[in-house]
Short mmCIF file of C-alpha atoms and ligand atoms in Angstrom, two decimals:
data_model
loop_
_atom_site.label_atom_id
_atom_site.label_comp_id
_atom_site.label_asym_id
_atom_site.label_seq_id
_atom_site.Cartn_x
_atom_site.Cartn_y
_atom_site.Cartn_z
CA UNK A 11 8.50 -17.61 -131.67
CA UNK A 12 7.27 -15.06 -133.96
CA UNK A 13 5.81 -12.01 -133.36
CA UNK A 14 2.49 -10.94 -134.79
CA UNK A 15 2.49 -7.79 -136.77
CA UNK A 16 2.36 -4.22 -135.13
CA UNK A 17 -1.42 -4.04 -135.10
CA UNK A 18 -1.98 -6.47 -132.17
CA UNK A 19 0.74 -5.58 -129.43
CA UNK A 20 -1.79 -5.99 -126.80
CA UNK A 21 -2.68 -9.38 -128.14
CA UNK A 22 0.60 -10.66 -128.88
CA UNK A 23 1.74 -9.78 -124.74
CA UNK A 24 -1.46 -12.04 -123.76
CA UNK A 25 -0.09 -14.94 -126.29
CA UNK A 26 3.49 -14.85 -124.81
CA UNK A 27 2.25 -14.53 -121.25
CA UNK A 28 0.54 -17.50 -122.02
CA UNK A 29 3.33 -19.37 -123.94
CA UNK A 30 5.49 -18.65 -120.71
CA UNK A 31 2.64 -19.89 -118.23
CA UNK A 32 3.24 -23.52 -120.69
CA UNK A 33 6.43 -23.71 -117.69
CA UNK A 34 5.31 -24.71 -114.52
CA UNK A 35 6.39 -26.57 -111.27
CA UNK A 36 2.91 -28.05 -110.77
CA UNK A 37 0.26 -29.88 -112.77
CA UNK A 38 -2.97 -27.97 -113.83
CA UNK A 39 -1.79 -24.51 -113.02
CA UNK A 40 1.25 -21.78 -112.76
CA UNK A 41 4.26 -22.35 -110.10
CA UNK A 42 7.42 -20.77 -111.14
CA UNK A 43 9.87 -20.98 -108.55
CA UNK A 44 13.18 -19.33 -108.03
CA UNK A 45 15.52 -21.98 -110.55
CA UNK A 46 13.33 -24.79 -110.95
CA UNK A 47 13.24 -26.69 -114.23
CA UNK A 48 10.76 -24.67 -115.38
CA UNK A 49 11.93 -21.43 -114.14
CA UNK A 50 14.70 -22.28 -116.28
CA UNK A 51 13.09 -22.49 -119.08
CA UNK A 52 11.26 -19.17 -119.02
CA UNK A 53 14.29 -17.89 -118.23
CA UNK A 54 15.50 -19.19 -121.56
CA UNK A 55 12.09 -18.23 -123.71
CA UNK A 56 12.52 -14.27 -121.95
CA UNK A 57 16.34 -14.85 -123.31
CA UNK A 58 15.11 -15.60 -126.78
CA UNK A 59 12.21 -13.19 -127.16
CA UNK A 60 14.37 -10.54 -126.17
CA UNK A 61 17.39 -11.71 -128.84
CA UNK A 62 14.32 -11.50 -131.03
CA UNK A 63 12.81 -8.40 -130.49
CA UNK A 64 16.57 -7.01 -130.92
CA UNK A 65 18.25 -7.02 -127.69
CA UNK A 66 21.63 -8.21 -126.81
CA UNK A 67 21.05 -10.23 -123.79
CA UNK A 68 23.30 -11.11 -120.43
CA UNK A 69 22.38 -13.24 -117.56
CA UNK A 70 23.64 -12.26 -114.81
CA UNK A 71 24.91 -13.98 -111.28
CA UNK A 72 21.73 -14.27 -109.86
CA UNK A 73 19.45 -15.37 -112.81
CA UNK A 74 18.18 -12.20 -113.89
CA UNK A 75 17.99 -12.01 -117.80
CA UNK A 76 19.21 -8.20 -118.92
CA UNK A 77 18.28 -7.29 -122.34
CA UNK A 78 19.74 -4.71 -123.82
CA UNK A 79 18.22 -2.58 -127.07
CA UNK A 80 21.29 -0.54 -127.76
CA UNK A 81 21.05 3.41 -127.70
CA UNK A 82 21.17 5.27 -131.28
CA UNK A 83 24.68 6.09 -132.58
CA UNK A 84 24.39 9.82 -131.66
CA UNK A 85 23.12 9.53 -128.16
CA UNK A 86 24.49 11.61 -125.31
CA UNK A 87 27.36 10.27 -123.56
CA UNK A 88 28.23 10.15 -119.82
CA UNK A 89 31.37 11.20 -118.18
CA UNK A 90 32.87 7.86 -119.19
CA UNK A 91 32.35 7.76 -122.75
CA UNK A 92 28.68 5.71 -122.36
CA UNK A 93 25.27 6.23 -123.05
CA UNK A 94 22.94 6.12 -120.20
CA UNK A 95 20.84 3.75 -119.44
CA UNK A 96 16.51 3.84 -118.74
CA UNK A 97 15.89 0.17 -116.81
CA UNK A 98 12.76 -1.30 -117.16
CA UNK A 99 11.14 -4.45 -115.92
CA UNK A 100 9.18 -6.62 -113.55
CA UNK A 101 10.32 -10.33 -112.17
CA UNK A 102 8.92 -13.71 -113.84
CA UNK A 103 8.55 -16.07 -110.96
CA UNK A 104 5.01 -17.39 -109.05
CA UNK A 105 3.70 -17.11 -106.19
CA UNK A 106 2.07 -20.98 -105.89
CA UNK A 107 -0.42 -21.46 -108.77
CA UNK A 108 -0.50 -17.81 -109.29
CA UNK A 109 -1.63 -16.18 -112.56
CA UNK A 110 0.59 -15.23 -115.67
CA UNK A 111 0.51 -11.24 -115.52
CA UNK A 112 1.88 -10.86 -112.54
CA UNK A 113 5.64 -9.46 -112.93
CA UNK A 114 5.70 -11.02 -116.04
CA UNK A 115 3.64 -8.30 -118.03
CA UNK A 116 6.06 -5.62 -116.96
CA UNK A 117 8.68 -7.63 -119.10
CA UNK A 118 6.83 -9.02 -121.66
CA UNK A 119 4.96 -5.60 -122.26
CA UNK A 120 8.87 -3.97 -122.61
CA UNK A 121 9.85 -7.01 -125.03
CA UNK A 122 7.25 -6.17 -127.57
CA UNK A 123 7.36 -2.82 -127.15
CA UNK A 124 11.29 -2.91 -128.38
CA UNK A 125 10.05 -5.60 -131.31
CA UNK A 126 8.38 -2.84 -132.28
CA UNK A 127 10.53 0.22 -132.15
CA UNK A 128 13.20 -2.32 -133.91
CA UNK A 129 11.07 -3.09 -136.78
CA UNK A 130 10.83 0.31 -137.41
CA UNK A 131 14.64 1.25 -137.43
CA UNK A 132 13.41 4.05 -134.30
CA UNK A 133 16.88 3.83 -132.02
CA UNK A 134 17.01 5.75 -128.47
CA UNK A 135 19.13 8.38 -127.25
CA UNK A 136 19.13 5.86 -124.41
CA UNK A 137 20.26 2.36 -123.68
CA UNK A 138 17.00 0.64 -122.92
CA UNK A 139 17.23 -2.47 -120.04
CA UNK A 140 14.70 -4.48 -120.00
CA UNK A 141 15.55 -6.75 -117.00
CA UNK A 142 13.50 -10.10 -116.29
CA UNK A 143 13.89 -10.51 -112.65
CA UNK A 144 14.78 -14.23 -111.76
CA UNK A 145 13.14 -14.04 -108.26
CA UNK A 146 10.75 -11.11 -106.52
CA UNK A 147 8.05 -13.66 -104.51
CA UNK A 148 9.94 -15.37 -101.74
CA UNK A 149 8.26 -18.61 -102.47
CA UNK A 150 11.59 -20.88 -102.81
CA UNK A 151 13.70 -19.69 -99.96
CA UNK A 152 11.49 -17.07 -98.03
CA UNK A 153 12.82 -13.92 -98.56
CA UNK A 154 11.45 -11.88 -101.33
CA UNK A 155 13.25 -9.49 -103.75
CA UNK A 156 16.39 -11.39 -103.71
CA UNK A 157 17.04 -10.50 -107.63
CA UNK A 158 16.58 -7.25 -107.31
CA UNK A 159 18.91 -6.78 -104.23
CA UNK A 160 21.60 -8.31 -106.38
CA UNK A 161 21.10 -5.65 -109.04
CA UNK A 162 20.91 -2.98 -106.56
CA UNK A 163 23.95 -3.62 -104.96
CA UNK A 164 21.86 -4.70 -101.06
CA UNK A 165 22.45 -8.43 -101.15
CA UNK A 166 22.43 -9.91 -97.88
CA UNK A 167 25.23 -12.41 -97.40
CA UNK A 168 23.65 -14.57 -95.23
CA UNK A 169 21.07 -15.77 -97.48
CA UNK A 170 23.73 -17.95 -98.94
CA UNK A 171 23.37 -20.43 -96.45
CA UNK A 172 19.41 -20.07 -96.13
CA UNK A 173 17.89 -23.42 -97.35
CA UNK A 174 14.85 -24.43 -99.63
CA UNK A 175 12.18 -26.67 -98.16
CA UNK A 176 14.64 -29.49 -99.33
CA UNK A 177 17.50 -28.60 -97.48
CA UNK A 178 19.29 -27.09 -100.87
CA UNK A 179 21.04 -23.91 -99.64
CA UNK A 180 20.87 -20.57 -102.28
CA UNK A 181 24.42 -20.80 -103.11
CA UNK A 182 24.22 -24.88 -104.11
CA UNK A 183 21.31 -24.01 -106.09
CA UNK A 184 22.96 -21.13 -107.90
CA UNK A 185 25.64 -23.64 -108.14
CA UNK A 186 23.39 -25.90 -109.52
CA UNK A 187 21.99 -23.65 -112.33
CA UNK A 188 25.33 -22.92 -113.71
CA UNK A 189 25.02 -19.59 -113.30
CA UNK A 190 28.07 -17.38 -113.75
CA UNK A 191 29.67 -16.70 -110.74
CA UNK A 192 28.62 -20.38 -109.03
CA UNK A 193 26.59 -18.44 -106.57
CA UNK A 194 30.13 -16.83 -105.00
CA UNK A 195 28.79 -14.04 -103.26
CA UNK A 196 31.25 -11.69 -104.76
CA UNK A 197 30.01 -12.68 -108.11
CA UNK A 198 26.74 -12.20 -106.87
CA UNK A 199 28.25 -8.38 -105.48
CA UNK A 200 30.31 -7.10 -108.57
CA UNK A 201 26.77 -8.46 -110.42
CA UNK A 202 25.26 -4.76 -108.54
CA UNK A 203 24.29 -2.22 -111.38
CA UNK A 204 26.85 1.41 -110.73
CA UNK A 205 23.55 3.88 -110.14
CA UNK A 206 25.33 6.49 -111.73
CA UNK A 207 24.55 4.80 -115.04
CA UNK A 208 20.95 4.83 -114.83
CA UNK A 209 18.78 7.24 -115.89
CA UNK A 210 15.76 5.87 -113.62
CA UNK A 211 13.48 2.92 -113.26
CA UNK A 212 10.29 1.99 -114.59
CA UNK A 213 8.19 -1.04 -113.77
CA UNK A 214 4.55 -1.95 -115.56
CA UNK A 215 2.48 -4.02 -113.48
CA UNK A 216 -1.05 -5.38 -113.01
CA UNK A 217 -2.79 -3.57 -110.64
CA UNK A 218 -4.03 -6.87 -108.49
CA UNK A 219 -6.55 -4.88 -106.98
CA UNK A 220 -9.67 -3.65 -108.01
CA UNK A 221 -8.98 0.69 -108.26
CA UNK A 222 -8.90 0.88 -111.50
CA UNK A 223 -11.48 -1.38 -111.92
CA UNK A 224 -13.72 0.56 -109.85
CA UNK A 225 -12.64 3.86 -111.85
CA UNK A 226 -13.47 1.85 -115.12
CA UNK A 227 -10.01 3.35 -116.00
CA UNK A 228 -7.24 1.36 -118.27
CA UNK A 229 -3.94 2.28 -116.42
CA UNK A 230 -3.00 4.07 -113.55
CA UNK A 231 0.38 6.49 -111.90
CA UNK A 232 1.81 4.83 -108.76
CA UNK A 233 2.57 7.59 -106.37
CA UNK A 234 4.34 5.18 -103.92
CA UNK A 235 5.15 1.73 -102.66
CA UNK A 236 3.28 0.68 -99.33
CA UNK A 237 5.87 -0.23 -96.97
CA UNK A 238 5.62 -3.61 -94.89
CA UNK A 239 6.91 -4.44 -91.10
CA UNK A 240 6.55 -8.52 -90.91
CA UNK A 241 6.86 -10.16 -87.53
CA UNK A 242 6.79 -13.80 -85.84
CA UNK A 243 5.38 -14.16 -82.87
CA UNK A 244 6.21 -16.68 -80.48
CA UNK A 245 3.62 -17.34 -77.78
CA UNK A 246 4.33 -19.63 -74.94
CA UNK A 247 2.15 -21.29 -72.35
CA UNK A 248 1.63 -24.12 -70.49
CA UNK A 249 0.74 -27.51 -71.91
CA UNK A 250 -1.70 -29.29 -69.64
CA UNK A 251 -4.58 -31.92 -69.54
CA UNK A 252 -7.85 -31.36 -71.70
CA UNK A 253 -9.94 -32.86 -69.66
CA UNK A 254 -9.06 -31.98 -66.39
CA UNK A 255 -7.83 -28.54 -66.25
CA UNK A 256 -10.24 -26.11 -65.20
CA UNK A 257 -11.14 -23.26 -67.60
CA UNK A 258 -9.98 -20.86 -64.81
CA UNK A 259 -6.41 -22.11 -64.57
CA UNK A 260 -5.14 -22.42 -68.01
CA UNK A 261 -2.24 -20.81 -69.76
CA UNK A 262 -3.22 -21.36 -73.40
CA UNK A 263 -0.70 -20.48 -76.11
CA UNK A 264 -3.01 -20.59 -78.70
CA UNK A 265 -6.31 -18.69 -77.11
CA UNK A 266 -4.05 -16.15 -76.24
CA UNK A 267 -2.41 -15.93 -79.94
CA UNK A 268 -6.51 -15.77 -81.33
CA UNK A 269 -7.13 -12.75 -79.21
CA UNK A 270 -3.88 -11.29 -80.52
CA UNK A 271 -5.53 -11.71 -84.05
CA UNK A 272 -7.99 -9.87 -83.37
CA UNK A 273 -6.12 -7.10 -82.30
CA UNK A 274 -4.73 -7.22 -85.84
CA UNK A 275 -7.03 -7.27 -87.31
CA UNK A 276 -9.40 -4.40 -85.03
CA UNK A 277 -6.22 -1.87 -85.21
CA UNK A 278 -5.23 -2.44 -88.88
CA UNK A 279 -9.27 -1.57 -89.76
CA UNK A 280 -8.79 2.02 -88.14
CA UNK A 281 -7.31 3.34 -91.62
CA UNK A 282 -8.24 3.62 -94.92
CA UNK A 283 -4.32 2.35 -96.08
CA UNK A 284 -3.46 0.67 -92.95
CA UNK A 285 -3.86 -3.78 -93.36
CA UNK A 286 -2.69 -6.28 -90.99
CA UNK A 287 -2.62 -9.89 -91.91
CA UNK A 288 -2.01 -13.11 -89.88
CA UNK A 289 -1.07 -15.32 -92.76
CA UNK A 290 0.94 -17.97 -91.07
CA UNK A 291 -0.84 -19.45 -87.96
CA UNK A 292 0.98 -22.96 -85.68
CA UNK A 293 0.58 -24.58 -82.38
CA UNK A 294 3.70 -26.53 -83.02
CA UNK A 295 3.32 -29.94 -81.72
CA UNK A 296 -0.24 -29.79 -81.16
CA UNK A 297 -2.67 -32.33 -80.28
CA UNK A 298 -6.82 -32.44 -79.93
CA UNK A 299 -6.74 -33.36 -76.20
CA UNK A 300 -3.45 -30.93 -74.52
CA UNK A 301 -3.89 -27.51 -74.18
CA UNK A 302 -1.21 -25.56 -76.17
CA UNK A 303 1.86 -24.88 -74.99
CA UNK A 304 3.14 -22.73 -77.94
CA UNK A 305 1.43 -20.87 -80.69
CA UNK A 306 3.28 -19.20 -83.56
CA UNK A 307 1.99 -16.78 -86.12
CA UNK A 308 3.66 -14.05 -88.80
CA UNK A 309 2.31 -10.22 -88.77
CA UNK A 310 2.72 -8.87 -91.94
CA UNK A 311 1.42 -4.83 -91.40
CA UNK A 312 1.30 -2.18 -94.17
CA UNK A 313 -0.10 1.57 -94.76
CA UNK A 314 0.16 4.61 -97.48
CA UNK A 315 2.73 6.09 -94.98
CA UNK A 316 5.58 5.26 -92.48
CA UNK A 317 4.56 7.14 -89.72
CA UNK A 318 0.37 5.81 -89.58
CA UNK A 319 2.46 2.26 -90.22
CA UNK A 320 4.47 2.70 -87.19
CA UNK A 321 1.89 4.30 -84.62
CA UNK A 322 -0.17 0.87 -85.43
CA UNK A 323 2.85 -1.35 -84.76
CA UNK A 324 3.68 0.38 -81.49
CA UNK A 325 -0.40 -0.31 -80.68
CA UNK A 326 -0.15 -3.28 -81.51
CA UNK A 327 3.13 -4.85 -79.71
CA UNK A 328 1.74 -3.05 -76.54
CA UNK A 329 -1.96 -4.71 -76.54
CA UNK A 330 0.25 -8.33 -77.79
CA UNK A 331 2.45 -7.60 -74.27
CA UNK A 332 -1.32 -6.85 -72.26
CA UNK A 333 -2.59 -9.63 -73.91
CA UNK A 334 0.05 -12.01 -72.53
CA UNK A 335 0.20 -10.48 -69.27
CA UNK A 336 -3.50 -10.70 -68.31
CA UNK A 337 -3.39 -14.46 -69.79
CA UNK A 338 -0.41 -15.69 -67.68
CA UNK A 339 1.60 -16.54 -71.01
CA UNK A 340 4.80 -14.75 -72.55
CA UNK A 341 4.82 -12.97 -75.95
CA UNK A 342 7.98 -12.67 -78.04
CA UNK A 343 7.72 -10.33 -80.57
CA UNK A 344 10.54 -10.69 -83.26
CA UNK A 345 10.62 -7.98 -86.08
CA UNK A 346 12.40 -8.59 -89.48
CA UNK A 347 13.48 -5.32 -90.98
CA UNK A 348 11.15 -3.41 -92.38
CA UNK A 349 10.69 -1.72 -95.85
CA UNK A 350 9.98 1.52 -96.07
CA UNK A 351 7.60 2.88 -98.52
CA UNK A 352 9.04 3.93 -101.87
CA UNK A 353 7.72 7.13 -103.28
CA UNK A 354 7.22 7.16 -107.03
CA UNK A 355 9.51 10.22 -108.51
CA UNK A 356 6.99 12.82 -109.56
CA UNK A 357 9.02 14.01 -112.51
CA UNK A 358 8.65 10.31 -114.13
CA UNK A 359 5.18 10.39 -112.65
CA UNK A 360 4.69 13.60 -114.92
CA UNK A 361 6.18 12.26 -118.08
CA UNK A 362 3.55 9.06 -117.64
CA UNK A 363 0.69 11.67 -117.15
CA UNK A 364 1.81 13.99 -120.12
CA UNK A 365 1.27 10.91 -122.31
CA UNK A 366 -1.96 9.47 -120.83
CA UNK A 367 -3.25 13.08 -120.90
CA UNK A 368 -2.41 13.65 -124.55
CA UNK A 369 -3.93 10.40 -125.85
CA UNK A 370 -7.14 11.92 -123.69
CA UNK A 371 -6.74 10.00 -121.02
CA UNK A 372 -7.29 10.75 -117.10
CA UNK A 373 -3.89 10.69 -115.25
CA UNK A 374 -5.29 8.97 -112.68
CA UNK A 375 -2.55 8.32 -109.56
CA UNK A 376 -3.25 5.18 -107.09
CA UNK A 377 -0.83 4.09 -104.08
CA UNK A 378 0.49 0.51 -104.63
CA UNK A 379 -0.34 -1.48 -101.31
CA UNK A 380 2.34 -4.77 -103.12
CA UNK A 381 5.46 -4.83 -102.72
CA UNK A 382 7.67 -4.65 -106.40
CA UNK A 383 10.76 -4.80 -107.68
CA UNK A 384 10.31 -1.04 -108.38
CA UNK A 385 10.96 -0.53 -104.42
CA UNK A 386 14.17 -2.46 -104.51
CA UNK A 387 15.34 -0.18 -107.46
CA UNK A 388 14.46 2.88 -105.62
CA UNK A 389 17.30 2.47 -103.31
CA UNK A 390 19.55 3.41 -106.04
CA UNK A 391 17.58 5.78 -108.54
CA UNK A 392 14.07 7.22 -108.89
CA UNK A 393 11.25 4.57 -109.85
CA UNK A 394 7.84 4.96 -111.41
CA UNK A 395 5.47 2.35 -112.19
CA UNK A 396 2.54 2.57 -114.27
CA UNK A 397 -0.15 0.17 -113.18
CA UNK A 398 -2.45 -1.79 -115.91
CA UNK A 399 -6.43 -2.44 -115.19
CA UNK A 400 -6.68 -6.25 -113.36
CA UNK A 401 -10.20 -8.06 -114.16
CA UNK A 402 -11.66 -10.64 -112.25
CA UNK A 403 -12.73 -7.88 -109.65
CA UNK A 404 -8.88 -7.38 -109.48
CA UNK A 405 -8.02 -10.62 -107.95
CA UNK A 406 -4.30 -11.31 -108.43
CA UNK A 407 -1.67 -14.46 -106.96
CA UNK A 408 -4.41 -16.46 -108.39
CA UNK A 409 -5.17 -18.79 -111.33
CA UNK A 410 -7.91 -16.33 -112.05
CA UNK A 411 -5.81 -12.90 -112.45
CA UNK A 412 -6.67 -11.56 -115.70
CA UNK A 413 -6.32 -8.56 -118.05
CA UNK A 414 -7.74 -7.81 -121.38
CA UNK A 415 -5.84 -7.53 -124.91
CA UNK A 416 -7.38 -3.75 -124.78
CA UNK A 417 -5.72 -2.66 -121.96
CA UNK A 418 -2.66 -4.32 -122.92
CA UNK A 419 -2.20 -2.56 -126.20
CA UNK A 420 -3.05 0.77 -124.36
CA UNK A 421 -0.57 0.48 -121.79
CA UNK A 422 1.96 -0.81 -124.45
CA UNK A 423 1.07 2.13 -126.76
CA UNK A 424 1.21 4.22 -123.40
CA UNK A 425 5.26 2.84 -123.07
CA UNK A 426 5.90 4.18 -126.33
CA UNK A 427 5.11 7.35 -126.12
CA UNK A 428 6.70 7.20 -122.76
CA UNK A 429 9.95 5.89 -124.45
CA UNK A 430 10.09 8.37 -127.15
CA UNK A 431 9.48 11.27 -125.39
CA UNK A 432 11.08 10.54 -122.10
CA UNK A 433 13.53 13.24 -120.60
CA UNK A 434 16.04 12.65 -117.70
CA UNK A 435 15.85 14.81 -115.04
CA UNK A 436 16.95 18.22 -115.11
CA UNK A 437 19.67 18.72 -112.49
CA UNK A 438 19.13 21.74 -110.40
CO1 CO B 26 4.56 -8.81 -108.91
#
């Protein structure tokens, strides 16, 4: 596991992005879910390139691997005797055969950014986390961000019992992974980071969409998270014959759930920011010759601001109830909380676009429409995140997700000078 010599940063994140993709939970392509056997064992390769690169490394009750590159001798101290501490990071599990940037970049980017600033004795006034989040996707157990609402203290308790598509609840399979704390939920709460430690948080990530692309522009300033409202929505009807109920007198679940698509989809097009998707469509039980009696589908509904996202949900849940009404079925419309958007802290922001504009670069600022760790964070300290050019037509959760080894060493030489010239926030 060495690292290549200071020349090729950008090149040596692309080889251990690929050396990490080597662990997967499928054949033929990347799957990394939440503490899997492989998801183990890039747990254990981040563990090692960060001992490596010069870290002291912890993993904590949740799976996240914390590295630590230790703060120069003469750093300012905080009211209890400490230096502070700049976090940094991204998570390192899949979606289902995703690609290898994803997440991972923004901790394999800060990895071999410290190898570097180690090799050449430069020390911090500033403990430097760089945190590999164990699980941001949702794929295992269907609720996303669970390793980051450990660290910031807003763990749900009742995920505990939640199970996996095997039955295996979260707190056997914490159990199972040996994990300090056995998955004990007040392990899993005295795991929470105290925000008065932290300096701030900043996340690298692909882009995984095409902006930048478009902009033929290397890296990009987030200026905020997109918040997301997801729904289910339960449609019921009345199952009858195929063949002999007239077209007149049907209640069909599922007809009625298409139209409500639609809606969607014709409400969520009425704003530049504002998406709608229908990703998860059932008529449970179904069969080719009895009308539905149920239909099931998920709303997942985002926008560049909380208010335009709201208006569209109100619009929406009131053409759903029409919808139902007019059709003789019955619409139940069940929200699960909603995130709100996460603004990027403009004086990071400005520290990102002091560098980019000294190396001659535009400081070009983009909205992020994904969800990231960096939103989770943001409950408990400012967040930036500096976004890095995605190829492929910025195509991303897919085998095909790509970056270049230009871009890489851009954005990593980017970090740097973000590093060594970062500032905390002047209190006012
Ligand atoms: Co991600």
């Amino acid at each position: 596991m060495q690292t290549s010599p200071t020349s090729s940063l950008g090149q040596t994140i692309l080889d251990h992005a690929a050396s990490l993709a080597r662990f997967s939970d499928m054949e033929g392509g990347l799957t990394c879910a939440f503490l899997t056997p492989a998801h183990r064992a890039a747990a254990a390769e981040l563990a090692q390139r960060m001992r490596d690169a010069g870290m002291q490394v912890r993993v904590d009750a949740i799976g996240n691997v914390i590295g630590r590159y230790a703060a120069a001798g003469d750093a300012p101290l905080d009211p209890k005797g400490q230096p502070r501490v700049l976090m940094t990071g991204s998570h390192f599990d899949t979606v289902r055969n995703g690609g290898r940037y994803d997440g991972r970049l923004g901790i394999l980017l800060p990895i071999a950014v410290v190898a570097e600033l180690n090799r050449a004795g430069v020390r911090l006034p500033y403990h430097l986390d760089v945190v590999a989040f164990a699980e941001e996707e949702g794929l295992r157990f269907k609720t996303s961000f669970l390793a980051s609402s450990v660290l910031a203290g807003r763990f749900n308790p009742d995920l505990l019992a939640r199970t996996d598509a095997d039955g295996v609840t979260l707190a056997q399979a914490l159990a199972d992974a040996k994990l300090a704390g056995g998955g004990e939920l007040a392990a899993l709460q005295a795991a929470a980071v105290d925000p008065a430690t932290l300096l701030g948080f900043v996340e690298v990530h692909i882009e995984q969409g095409p902006v930048l692309l478009h902009h033929e522009l290397p890296l990009g300033i987030v200026t905020q998270i997109a918040g997301s409202s997801r729904f289910q929505v339960r449609v019921t009807g009345l199952a009858s014959h195929a063949g002999t109920t007239p077209m007149t007198m049907r209640k069909d679940a599922a007809a009625a759930a298409a139209e409500m698509v639609l809606l969607v989809e014709s409400r969520c097009g009425q704003a530049p920011t504002l998406v709608g998707t229908v990703g998860q469509f059932t008529v449970p039980d179904g069969s080719s010759n009895v009308i539905p009696a149920a239909c099931h589908f998920s709303m997942d509904i985002r926008a560049g601001d909380d208010a335009l996202r709201e208006a569209a949900i109100a619009d929406i849940v009131a053409g759903i109830e029409a919808i139902a009404q007019r059709r003789g079925v019955r619409a139940e419309v069940e929200r699960v909380p909603p995130v709100n958007n996460a603004p990027c802290a403009s004086w990071l922001r400005d520290q990102f676009a002091a560098v980019l504009t000294k190396r001659g670069l535009p400081a070009f600022e983009l909205p992020s429409g994904a969800g990231h760790d960096a939103m989770m964070m943001h409950r408990i300290t400012d967040v930036a995140m500096l976004f890095v050019r995605c190829g492929n037509g910025g195509i991303s959760h897919n085998p095909l997700e790509t970056i270049t080894a230009e871009d890489a060493q851009l954005a990593a030489e980017v970090f740097v000078d973000f590093l060594r010239h970062f500032r905390p926030k002047q209190e006012d």
